[in-house]
Tab-separated table of C-alpha atoms in Angstrom:
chain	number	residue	atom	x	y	z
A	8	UNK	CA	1.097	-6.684	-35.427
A	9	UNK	CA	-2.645	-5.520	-35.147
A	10	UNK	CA	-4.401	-5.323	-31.762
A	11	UNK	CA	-6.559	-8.525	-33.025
A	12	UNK	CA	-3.662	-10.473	-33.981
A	13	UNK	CA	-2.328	-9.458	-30.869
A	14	UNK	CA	-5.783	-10.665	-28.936
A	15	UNK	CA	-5.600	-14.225	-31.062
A	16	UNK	CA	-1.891	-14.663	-30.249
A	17	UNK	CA	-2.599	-13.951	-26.752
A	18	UNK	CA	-5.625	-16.522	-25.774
A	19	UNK	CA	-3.268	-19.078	-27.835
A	20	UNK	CA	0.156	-18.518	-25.786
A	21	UNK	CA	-2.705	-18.664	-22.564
A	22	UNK	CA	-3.578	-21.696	-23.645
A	23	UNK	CA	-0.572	-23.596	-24.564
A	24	UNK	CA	0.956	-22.018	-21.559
A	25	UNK	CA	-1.343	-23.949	-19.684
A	26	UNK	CA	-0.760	-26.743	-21.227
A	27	UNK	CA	3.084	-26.642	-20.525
A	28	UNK	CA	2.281	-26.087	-16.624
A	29	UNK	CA	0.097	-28.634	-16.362
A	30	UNK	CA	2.841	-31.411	-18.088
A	31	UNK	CA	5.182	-29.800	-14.994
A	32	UNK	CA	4.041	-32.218	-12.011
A	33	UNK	CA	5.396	-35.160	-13.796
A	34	UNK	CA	9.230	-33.368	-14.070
A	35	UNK	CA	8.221	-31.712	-10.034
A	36	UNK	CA	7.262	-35.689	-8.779
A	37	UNK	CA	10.539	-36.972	-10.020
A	38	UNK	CA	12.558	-34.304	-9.008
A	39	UNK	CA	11.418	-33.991	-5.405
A	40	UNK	CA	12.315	-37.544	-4.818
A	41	UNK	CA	15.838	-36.204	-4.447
A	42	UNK	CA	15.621	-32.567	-3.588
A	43	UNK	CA	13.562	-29.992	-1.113
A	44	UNK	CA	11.195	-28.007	-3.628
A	45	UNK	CA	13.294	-24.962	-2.314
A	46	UNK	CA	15.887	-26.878	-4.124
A	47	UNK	CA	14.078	-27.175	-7.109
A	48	UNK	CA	12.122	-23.615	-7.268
A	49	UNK	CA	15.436	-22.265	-7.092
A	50	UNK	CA	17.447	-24.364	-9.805
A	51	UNK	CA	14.530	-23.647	-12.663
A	52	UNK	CA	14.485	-19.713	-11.503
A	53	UNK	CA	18.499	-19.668	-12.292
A	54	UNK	CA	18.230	-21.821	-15.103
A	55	UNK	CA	15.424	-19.349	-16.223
A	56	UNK	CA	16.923	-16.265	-15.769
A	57	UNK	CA	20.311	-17.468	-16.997
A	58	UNK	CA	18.484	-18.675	-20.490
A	59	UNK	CA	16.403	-14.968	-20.579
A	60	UNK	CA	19.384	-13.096	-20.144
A	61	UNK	CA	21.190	-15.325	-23.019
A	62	UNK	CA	18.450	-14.370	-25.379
A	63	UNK	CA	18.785	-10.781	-24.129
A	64	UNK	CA	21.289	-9.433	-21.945
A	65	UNK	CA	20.649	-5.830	-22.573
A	66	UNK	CA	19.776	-4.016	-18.943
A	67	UNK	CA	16.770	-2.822	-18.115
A	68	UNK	CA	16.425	0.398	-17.401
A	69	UNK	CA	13.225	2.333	-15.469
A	70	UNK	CA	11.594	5.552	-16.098
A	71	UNK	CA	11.220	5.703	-12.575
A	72	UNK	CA	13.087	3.797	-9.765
A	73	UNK	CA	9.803	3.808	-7.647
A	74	UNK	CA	8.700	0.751	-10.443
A	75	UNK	CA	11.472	-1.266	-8.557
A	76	UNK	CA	9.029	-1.951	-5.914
A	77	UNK	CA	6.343	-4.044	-8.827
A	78	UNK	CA	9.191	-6.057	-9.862
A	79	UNK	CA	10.344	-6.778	-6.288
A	80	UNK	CA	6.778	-7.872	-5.315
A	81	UNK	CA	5.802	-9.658	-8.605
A	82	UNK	CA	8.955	-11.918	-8.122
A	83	UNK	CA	7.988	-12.182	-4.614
A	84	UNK	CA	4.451	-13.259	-4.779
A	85	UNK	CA	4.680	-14.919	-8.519
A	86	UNK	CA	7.890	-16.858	-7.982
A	87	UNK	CA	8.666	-17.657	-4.236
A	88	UNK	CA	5.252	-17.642	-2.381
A	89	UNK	CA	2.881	-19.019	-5.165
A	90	UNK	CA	5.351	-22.271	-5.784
A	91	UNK	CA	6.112	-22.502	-1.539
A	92	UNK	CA	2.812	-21.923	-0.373
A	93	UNK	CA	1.640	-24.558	-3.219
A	94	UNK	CA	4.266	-26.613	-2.485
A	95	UNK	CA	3.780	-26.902	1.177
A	96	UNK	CA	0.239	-27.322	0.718
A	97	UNK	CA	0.441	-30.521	-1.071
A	98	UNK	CA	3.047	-31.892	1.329
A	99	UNK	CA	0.235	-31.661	3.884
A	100	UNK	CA	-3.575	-31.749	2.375
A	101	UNK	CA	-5.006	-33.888	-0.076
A	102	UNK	CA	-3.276	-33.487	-3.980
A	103	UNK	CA	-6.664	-33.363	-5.105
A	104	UNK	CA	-7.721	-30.652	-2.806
A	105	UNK	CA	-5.038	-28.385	-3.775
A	106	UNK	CA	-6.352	-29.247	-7.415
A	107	UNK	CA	-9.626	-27.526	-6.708
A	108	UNK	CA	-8.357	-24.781	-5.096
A	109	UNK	CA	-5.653	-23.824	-7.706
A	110	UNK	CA	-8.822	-23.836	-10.169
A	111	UNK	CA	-10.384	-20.998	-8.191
A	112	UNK	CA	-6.996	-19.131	-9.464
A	113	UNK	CA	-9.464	-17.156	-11.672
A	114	UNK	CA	-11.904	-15.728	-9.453
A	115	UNK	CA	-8.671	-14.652	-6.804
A	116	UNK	CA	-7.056	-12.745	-10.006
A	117	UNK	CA	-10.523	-10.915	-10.754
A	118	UNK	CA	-11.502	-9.636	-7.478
A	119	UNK	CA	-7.689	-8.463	-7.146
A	120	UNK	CA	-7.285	-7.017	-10.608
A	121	UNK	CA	-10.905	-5.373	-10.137
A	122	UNK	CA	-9.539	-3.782	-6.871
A	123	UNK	CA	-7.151	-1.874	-8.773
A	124	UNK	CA	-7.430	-1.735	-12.720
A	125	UNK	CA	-11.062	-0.271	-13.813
A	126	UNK	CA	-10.622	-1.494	-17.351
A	127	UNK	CA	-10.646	-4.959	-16.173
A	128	UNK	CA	-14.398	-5.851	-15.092
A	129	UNK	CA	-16.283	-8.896	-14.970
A	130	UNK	CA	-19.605	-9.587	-16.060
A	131	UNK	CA	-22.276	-12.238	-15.207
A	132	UNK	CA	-20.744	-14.985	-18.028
A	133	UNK	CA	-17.548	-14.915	-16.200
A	134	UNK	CA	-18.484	-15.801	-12.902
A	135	UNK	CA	-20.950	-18.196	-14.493
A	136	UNK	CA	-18.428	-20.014	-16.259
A	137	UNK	CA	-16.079	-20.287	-12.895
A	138	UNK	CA	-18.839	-21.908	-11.286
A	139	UNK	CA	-19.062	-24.615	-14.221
A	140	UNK	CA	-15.321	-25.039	-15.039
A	141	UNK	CA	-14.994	-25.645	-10.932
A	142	UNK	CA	-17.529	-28.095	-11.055
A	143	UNK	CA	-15.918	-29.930	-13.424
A	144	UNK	CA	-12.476	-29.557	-11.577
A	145	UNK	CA	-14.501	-30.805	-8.583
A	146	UNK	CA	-15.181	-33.984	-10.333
A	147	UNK	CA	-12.045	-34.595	-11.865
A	148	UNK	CA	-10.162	-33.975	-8.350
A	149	UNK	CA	-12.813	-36.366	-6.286
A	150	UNK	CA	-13.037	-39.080	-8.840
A	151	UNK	CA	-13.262	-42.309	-7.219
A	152	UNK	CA	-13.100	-40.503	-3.868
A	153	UNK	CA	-16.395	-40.681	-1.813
A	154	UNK	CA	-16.062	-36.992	-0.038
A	155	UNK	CA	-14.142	-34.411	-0.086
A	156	UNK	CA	-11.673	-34.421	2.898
A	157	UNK	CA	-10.578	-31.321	4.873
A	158	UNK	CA	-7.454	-30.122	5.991
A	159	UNK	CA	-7.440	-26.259	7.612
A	160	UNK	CA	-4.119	-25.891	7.281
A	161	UNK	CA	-2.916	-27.150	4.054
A	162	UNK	CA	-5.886	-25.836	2.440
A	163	UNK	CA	-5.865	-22.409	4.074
A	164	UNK	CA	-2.051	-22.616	2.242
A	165	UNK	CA	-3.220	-23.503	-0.783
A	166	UNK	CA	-5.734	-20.540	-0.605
A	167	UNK	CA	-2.596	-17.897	0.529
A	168	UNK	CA	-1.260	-19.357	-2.594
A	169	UNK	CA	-3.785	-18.748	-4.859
A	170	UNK	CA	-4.048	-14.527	-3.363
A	171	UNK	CA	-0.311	-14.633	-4.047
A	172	UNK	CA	-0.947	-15.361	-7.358
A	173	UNK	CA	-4.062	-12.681	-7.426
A	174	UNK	CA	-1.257	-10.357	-6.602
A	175	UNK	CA	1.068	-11.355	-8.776
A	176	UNK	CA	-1.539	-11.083	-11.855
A	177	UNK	CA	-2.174	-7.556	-10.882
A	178	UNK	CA	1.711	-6.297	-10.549
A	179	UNK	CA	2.517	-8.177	-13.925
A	180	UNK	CA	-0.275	-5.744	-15.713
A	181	UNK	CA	0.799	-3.107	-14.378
A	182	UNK	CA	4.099	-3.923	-15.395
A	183	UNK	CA	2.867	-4.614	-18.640
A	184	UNK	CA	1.525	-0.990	-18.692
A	185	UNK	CA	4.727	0.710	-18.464
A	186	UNK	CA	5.832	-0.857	-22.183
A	187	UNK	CA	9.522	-2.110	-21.663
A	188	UNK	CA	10.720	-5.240	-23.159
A	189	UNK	CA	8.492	-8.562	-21.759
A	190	UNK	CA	11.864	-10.100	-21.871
A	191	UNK	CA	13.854	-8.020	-19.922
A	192	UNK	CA	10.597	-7.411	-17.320
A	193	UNK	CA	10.592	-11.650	-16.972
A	194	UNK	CA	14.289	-11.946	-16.232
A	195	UNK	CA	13.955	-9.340	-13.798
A	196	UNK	CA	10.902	-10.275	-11.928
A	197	UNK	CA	13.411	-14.327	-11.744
A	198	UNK	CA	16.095	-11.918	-10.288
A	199	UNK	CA	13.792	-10.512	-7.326
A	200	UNK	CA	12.466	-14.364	-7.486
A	201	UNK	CA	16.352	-15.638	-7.240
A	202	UNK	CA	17.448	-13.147	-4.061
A	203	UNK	CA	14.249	-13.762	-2.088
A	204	UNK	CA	14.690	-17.659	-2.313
A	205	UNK	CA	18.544	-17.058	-0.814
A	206	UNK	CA	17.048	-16.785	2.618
A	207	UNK	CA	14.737	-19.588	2.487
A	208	UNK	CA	17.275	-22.059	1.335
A	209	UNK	CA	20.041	-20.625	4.266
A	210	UNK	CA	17.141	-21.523	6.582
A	211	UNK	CA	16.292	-25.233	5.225
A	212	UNK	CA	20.095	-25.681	4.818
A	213	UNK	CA	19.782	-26.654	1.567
A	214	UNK	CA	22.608	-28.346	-0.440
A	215	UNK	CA	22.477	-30.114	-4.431
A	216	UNK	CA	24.056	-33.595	-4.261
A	217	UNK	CA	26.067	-33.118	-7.632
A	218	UNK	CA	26.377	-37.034	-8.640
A	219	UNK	CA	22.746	-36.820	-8.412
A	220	UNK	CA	22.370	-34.070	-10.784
A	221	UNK	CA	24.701	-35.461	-13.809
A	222	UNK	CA	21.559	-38.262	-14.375
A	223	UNK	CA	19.735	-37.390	-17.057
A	224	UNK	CA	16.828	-38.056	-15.832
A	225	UNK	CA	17.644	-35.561	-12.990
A	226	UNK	CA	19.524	-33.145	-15.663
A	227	UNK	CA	16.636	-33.209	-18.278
A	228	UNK	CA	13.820	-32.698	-16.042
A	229	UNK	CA	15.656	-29.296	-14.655
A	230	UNK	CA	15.970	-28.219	-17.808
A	231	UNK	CA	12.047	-28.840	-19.084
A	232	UNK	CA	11.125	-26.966	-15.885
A	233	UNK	CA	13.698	-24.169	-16.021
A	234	UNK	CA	14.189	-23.432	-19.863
A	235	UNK	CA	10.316	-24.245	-21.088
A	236	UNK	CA	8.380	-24.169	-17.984
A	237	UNK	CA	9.932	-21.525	-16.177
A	238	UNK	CA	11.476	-19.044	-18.998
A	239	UNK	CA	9.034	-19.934	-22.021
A	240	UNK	CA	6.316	-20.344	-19.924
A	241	UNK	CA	6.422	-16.742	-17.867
A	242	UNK	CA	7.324	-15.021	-20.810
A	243	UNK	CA	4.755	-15.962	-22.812
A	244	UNK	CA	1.887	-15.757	-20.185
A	245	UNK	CA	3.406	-12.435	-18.917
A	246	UNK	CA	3.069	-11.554	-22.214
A	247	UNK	CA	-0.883	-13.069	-22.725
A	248	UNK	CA	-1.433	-10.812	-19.867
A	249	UNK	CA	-0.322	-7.126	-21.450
A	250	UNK	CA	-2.146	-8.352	-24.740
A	251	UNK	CA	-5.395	-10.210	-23.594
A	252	UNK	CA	-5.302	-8.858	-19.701
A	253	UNK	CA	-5.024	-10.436	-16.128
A	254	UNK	CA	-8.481	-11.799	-16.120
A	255	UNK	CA	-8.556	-13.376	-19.589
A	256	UNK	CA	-5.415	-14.950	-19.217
A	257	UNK	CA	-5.933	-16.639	-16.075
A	258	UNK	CA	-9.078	-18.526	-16.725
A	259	UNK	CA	-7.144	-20.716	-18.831
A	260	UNK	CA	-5.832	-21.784	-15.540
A	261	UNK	CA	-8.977	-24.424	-15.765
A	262	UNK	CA	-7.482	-26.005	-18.271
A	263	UNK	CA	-4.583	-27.658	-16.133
A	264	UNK	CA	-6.729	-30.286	-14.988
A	265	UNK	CA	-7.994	-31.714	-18.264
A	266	UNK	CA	-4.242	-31.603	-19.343
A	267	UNK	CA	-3.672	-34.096	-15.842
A	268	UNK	CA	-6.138	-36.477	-16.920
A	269	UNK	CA	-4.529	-36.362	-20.641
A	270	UNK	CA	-0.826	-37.392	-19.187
A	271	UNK	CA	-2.341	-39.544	-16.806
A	272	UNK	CA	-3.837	-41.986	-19.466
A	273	UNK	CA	-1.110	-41.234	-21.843
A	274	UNK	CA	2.309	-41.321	-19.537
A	275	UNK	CA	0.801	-43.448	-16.768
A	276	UNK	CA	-1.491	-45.445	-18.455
A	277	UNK	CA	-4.340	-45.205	-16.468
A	278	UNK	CA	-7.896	-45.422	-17.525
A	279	UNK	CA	-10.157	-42.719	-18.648
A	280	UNK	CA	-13.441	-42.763	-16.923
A	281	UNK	CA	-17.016	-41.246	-17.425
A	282	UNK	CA	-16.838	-38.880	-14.409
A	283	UNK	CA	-13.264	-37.388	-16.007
A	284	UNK	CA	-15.012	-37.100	-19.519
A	285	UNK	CA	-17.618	-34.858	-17.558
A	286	UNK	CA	-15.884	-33.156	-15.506
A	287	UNK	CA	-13.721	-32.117	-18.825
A	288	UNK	CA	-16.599	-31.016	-20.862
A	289	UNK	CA	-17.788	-28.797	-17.691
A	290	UNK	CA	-14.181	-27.475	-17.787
A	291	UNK	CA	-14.148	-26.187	-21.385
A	292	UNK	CA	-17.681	-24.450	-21.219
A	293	UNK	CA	-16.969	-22.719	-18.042
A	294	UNK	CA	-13.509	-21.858	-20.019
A	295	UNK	CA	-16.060	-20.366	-23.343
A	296	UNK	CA	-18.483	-18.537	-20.681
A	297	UNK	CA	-15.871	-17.425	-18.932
A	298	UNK	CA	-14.331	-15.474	-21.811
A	299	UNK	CA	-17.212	-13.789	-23.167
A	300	UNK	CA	-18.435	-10.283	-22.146
Protein backbone atom coordinates (compact mmCIF):
# COMPACT_ATOMS: atom_id res chain seq x y z
CA UNK A 1 0.00 0.00 0.00
CA UNK A 2 1.42 3.57 -0.80
CA UNK A 3 2.11 6.09 1.99
CA UNK A 4 -1.07 8.15 0.52
CA UNK A 5 -3.29 5.29 0.52
CA UNK A 6 -2.02 4.69 3.77
CA UNK A 7 -2.77 8.61 4.85
CA UNK A 8 -6.56 8.22 3.19
CA UNK A 9 -7.13 4.89 4.96
CA UNK A 10 -5.98 6.38 8.08
CA UNK A 11 -8.23 9.77 8.48
CA UNK A 12 -11.15 7.21 7.35
CA UNK A 13 -10.58 4.37 10.14
CA UNK A 14 -10.17 7.94 12.52
CA UNK A 15 -13.25 8.79 11.54
CA UNK A 16 -15.43 5.83 11.61
CA UNK A 17 -13.62 4.97 14.75
CA UNK A 18 -15.17 7.82 16.14
CA UNK A 19 -18.15 7.13 15.07
CA UNK A 20 -18.22 3.59 16.72
CA UNK A 21 -17.17 5.28 20.21
CA UNK A 22 -19.53 7.68 20.15
CA UNK A 23 -22.65 4.86 19.45
CA UNK A 24 -20.85 3.22 22.88
CA UNK A 25 -22.84 5.28 25.68
CA UNK A 26 -26.04 3.80 24.59
CA UNK A 27 -24.54 -0.13 25.14
CA UNK A 28 -22.38 1.70 28.61
CA UNK A 29 -26.12 3.29 29.94
CA UNK A 30 -27.74 -0.06 29.71
CA UNK A 31 -25.10 -2.00 30.95
CA UNK A 32 -24.31 -0.03 34.09
CA UNK A 33 -27.82 -0.43 35.22
CA UNK A 34 -26.68 -3.85 36.36
CA UNK A 35 -22.96 -3.76 36.79
CA UNK A 36 -19.99 -1.39 38.40
CA UNK A 37 -18.16 0.09 35.18
CA UNK A 38 -15.13 -1.89 36.70
CA UNK A 39 -17.40 -4.66 35.80
CA UNK A 40 -17.92 -3.63 32.50
CA UNK A 41 -14.28 -2.11 31.51
CA UNK A 42 -13.13 -5.38 32.40
CA UNK A 43 -15.65 -7.81 30.50
CA UNK A 44 -15.08 -5.77 26.94
CA UNK A 45 -11.04 -5.79 27.67
CA UNK A 46 -11.34 -9.86 27.94
CA UNK A 47 -13.78 -10.11 25.37
CA UNK A 48 -11.28 -7.90 23.34
CA UNK A 49 -8.27 -9.51 23.87
CA UNK A 50 -9.81 -12.98 23.67
CA UNK A 51 -11.29 -11.97 19.96
CA UNK A 52 -7.49 -10.32 18.99
CA UNK A 53 -5.78 -13.26 20.00
CA UNK A 54 -8.43 -15.52 17.91
CA UNK A 55 -7.58 -13.55 14.84
CA UNK A 56 -3.90 -13.88 15.79
CA UNK A 57 -2.47 -15.88 18.41
CA UNK A 58 1.07 -15.74 17.30
CA UNK A 59 3.34 -14.16 20.40
CA UNK A 60 4.81 -11.16 20.31
CA UNK A 61 8.10 -10.94 20.61
CA UNK A 62 10.44 -7.55 21.46
CA UNK A 63 13.67 -6.42 20.14
CA UNK A 64 14.24 -5.20 23.41
CA UNK A 65 12.55 -6.13 26.78
CA UNK A 66 13.01 -2.44 27.97
CA UNK A 67 9.73 -1.79 25.28
CA UNK A 68 7.77 -3.82 28.00
CA UNK A 69 7.55 -0.74 29.98
CA UNK A 70 5.31 1.31 26.69
CA UNK A 71 3.02 -1.51 26.61
CA UNK A 72 2.64 -1.67 30.41
CA UNK A 73 1.89 2.11 30.53
CA UNK A 74 -0.20 2.40 27.29
CA UNK A 75 -2.58 -0.32 28.77
CA UNK A 76 -2.38 1.51 31.92
CA UNK A 77 -3.24 4.97 30.96
CA UNK A 78 -5.33 3.97 27.58
CA UNK A 79 -7.39 1.19 29.10
CA UNK A 80 -7.81 1.44 32.98
CA UNK A 81 -7.37 5.19 33.88
CA UNK A 82 -8.90 6.91 30.73
CA UNK A 83 -12.35 4.67 31.07
CA UNK A 84 -12.14 5.01 35.37
CA UNK A 85 -11.23 8.43 35.59
CA UNK A 86 -14.09 9.09 32.80
CA UNK A 87 -16.21 6.93 34.37
CA UNK A 88 -16.05 8.33 37.80
CA UNK A 89 -16.29 11.67 36.49
CA UNK A 90 -19.68 11.32 35.12
CA UNK A 91 -20.93 9.53 38.23
CA UNK A 92 -20.24 12.85 39.94
CA UNK A 93 -20.25 16.16 37.52
CA UNK A 94 -22.56 17.12 35.00
CA UNK A 95 -22.72 14.45 31.65
CA UNK A 96 -22.51 17.43 29.68
CA UNK A 97 -19.49 18.77 31.37
CA UNK A 98 -17.53 15.74 30.91
CA UNK A 99 -18.71 16.18 27.15
CA UNK A 100 -16.72 19.36 26.83
CA UNK A 101 -13.89 18.29 28.45
CA UNK A 102 -13.41 14.95 26.54
CA UNK A 103 -13.50 17.39 23.36
CA UNK A 104 -10.36 19.13 24.60
CA UNK A 105 -8.87 15.38 24.07
CA UNK A 106 -7.01 17.03 21.12
CA UNK A 107 -5.19 19.81 22.50
CA UNK A 108 -4.02 17.25 25.77
CA UNK A 109 -2.60 14.73 22.93
CA UNK A 110 -0.65 17.72 21.15
CA UNK A 111 1.05 19.36 23.93
CA UNK A 112 2.01 15.66 25.12
CA UNK A 113 3.03 14.28 21.75
CA UNK A 114 4.94 17.74 21.12
CA UNK A 115 6.80 17.09 24.47
CA UNK A 116 8.33 14.15 23.07
CA UNK A 117 8.03 13.42 19.19
CA UNK A 118 9.59 16.52 17.07
CA UNK A 119 7.95 15.33 13.89
CA UNK A 120 4.65 15.95 15.34
CA UNK A 121 4.12 19.92 15.50
CA UNK A 122 1.24 22.04 15.42
CA UNK A 123 0.64 25.04 13.59
CA UNK A 124 -1.72 28.07 13.97
CA UNK A 125 -4.87 26.14 11.91
CA UNK A 126 -4.79 23.50 14.48
CA UNK A 127 -5.23 25.30 17.50
CA UNK A 128 -7.63 27.50 15.56
CA UNK A 129 -9.80 24.80 14.68
CA UNK A 130 -9.83 23.39 18.54
CA UNK A 131 -11.08 26.60 19.53
CA UNK A 132 -14.09 26.33 16.91
CA UNK A 133 -14.84 22.56 17.12
CA UNK A 134 -14.99 23.32 21.21
CA UNK A 135 -17.27 25.95 20.68
CA UNK A 136 -19.47 23.97 18.98
CA UNK A 137 -19.10 21.08 21.61
CA UNK A 138 -19.87 23.89 24.09
CA UNK A 139 -23.18 24.40 22.53
CA UNK A 140 -24.16 21.05 21.91
CA UNK A 141 -23.26 20.05 25.72
CA UNK A 142 -25.23 23.33 27.25
CA UNK A 143 -28.20 23.16 24.99
CA UNK A 144 -31.20 24.07 26.80
CA UNK A 145 -29.04 24.58 29.89
CA UNK A 146 -28.77 28.29 31.04
CA UNK A 147 -24.93 28.08 32.49
CA UNK A 148 -22.50 25.98 32.69
CA UNK A 149 -22.33 24.34 36.19
CA UNK A 150 -19.10 23.50 38.08
CA UNK A 151 -17.98 20.65 39.85
CA UNK A 152 -13.97 20.69 41.05
CA UNK A 153 -13.85 17.38 41.55
CA UNK A 154 -15.54 15.53 38.87
CA UNK A 155 -14.24 17.87 36.43
CA UNK A 156 -10.65 17.95 37.69
CA UNK A 157 -11.31 13.83 36.92
CA UNK A 158 -12.46 14.29 33.80
CA UNK A 159 -9.34 16.49 33.04
CA UNK A 160 -6.79 13.51 34.69
CA UNK A 161 -8.68 11.58 32.17
CA UNK A 162 -8.17 13.39 29.28
CA UNK A 163 -3.80 13.64 30.26
CA UNK A 164 -4.22 9.87 30.57
CA UNK A 165 -5.28 9.73 27.29
CA UNK A 166 -2.43 12.47 26.17
CA UNK A 167 -0.21 9.77 27.47
CA UNK A 168 -1.60 7.07 26.07
CA UNK A 169 -1.51 8.80 22.41
CA UNK A 170 2.14 9.33 22.85
CA UNK A 171 3.18 5.56 24.05
CA UNK A 172 0.88 4.11 21.19
CA UNK A 173 3.26 6.14 18.52
CA UNK A 174 5.96 5.20 19.83
CA UNK A 175 4.83 1.83 19.78
CA UNK A 176 3.85 2.28 16.41
CA UNK A 177 7.52 3.23 15.67
CA UNK A 178 9.03 0.05 16.55
CA UNK A 179 6.98 -1.80 13.41
CA UNK A 180 5.57 -5.12 14.97
CA UNK A 181 2.22 -6.36 14.13
CA UNK A 182 -0.78 -3.57 15.22
CA UNK A 183 -2.53 -6.71 16.12
CA UNK A 184 -0.37 -8.33 18.31
CA UNK A 185 0.74 -4.60 19.92
CA UNK A 186 -3.43 -4.12 20.66
CA UNK A 187 -3.87 -7.48 22.34
CA UNK A 188 -0.99 -6.79 24.36
CA UNK A 189 -1.51 -3.29 25.46
CA UNK A 190 -5.66 -5.30 26.66
CA UNK A 191 -3.28 -7.74 28.52
CA UNK A 192 -1.40 -4.91 30.65
CA UNK A 193 -5.16 -3.33 30.52
CA UNK A 194 -6.64 -6.90 31.87
CA UNK A 195 -3.87 -7.39 34.98
CA UNK A 196 -4.06 -3.76 36.11
CA UNK A 197 -7.97 -3.89 36.37
CA UNK A 198 -7.45 -7.29 38.75
CA UNK A 199 -6.70 -5.02 41.64
CA UNK A 200 -9.34 -2.57 41.18
CA UNK A 201 -12.09 -5.08 40.96
CA UNK A 202 -10.51 -7.15 44.35
CA UNK A 203 -10.95 -3.69 45.92
CA UNK A 204 -14.73 -2.88 44.75
CA UNK A 205 -15.46 -6.61 45.37
CA UNK A 206 -16.77 -7.02 42.26
CA UNK A 207 -18.86 -10.10 41.21
CA UNK A 208 -21.06 -10.80 37.51
CA UNK A 209 -24.59 -11.97 38.40
CA UNK A 210 -24.63 -14.79 35.63
CA UNK A 211 -28.65 -14.99 35.11
CA UNK A 212 -28.18 -11.45 34.38
CA UNK A 213 -25.70 -11.92 31.74
CA UNK A 214 -27.57 -14.80 29.56
CA UNK A 215 -30.21 -11.65 28.47
CA UNK A 216 -29.54 -10.64 25.34
CA UNK A 217 -29.87 -7.47 25.84
CA UNK A 218 -27.13 -7.78 28.54
CA UNK A 219 -25.15 -10.47 26.23
CA UNK A 220 -25.33 -8.33 22.98
CA UNK A 221 -24.39 -5.11 24.36
CA UNK A 222 -20.98 -6.84 25.84
CA UNK A 223 -20.29 -8.02 22.79
CA UNK A 224 -20.80 -4.50 20.61
CA UNK A 225 -18.52 -2.99 23.28
CA UNK A 226 -15.93 -5.75 23.54
CA UNK A 227 -15.66 -7.25 19.91
CA UNK A 228 -16.36 -3.74 17.81
CA UNK A 229 -15.81 -1.11 20.29
CA UNK A 230 -13.08 -2.40 22.18
CA UNK A 231 -11.04 -4.81 19.63
CA UNK A 232 -12.12 -3.13 16.18
CA UNK A 233 -12.11 0.05 17.54
CA UNK A 234 -8.31 0.14 19.20
CA UNK A 235 -7.00 -1.62 16.44
CA UNK A 236 -8.00 0.44 13.95
CA UNK A 237 -7.31 3.84 15.72
CA UNK A 238 -3.97 2.39 17.01
CA UNK A 239 -3.45 1.82 13.67
CA UNK A 240 -4.76 5.64 12.31
CA UNK A 241 -2.16 6.68 14.71
CA UNK A 242 1.24 4.88 13.12
CA UNK A 243 -0.23 5.93 9.60
CA UNK A 244 -1.74 9.52 10.05
CA UNK A 245 0.04 10.28 13.69
CA UNK A 246 -1.14 11.04 17.35
CA UNK A 247 -2.27 14.50 16.59
CA UNK A 248 -4.22 13.85 13.39
CA UNK A 249 -5.94 11.05 14.70
CA UNK A 250 -7.22 12.49 17.75
CA UNK A 251 -8.97 15.53 16.49
CA UNK A 252 -11.50 13.34 15.17
CA UNK A 253 -12.27 12.99 18.77
CA UNK A 254 -14.71 16.20 17.99
CA UNK A 255 -16.66 14.28 16.12
CA UNK A 256 -18.24 12.16 19.07
CA UNK A 257 -20.58 14.76 19.87
CA UNK A 258 -22.29 15.29 16.53
CA UNK A 259 -22.54 11.39 16.44
CA UNK A 260 -24.65 11.94 20.19
CA UNK A 261 -26.97 14.26 18.75
CA UNK A 262 -27.39 11.78 15.57
CA UNK A 263 -28.48 8.66 18.01
CA UNK A 264 -30.24 10.91 20.12
CA UNK A 265 -32.87 11.91 17.40
CA UNK A 266 -32.57 8.62 15.75
CA UNK A 267 -32.61 5.90 18.85
CA UNK A 268 -34.31 8.24 21.33
CA UNK A 269 -36.34 10.21 19.30
CA UNK A 270 -35.69 13.43 20.46
CA UNK A 271 -35.80 16.62 18.55
CA UNK A 272 -33.10 18.27 16.64
CA UNK A 273 -32.74 21.87 17.46
CA UNK A 274 -31.07 25.06 15.92
CA UNK A 275 -28.39 25.42 18.64
CA UNK A 276 -27.32 21.44 17.88
CA UNK A 277 -27.33 22.23 14.03
CA UNK A 278 -24.71 25.03 15.03
CA UNK A 279 -22.90 23.72 17.29
CA UNK A 280 -22.39 20.71 14.56
CA UNK A 281 -21.35 22.88 11.76
CA UNK A 282 -18.71 24.61 14.29
CA UNK A 283 -17.64 20.99 15.00
CA UNK A 284 -16.77 19.95 11.43
CA UNK A 285 -14.81 23.24 10.52
CA UNK A 286 -12.78 23.19 13.59
CA UNK A 287 -12.37 19.28 12.50
CA UNK A 288 -11.10 20.78 8.51
CA UNK A 289 -8.83 23.62 10.27
CA UNK A 290 -7.70 21.43 12.52
CA UNK A 291 -6.19 19.06 9.96
CA UNK A 292 -4.49 21.34 7.76
CA UNK A 293 -0.82 22.46 8.10
Amino acid sequence: MTREKQRILGHVMACGTQIMWGATFVSTKVLLEQFMPSEVLFTRAVLAFLMLFLVSPHPLKLKNPKQEVAFMGAGLFGIVLYFMLENTALSITYASNVGIIVACAPFFVAVMVSIFFKSEKTGLTFYLGFVIAIAGVILISLNGQKSLNLNPLGDGLAFLAMISWGAYSALIKKIGEWDYPIIATTRRVYFYGIIFLIPVLIAQHASWALQVMREPKIFLNFLFLGICASALGFLLWNLSTKWIGAIKTSVYIYVSPVVTVVLSVLVLHEKMTVVSLLGSGLIFVGLILSQKK
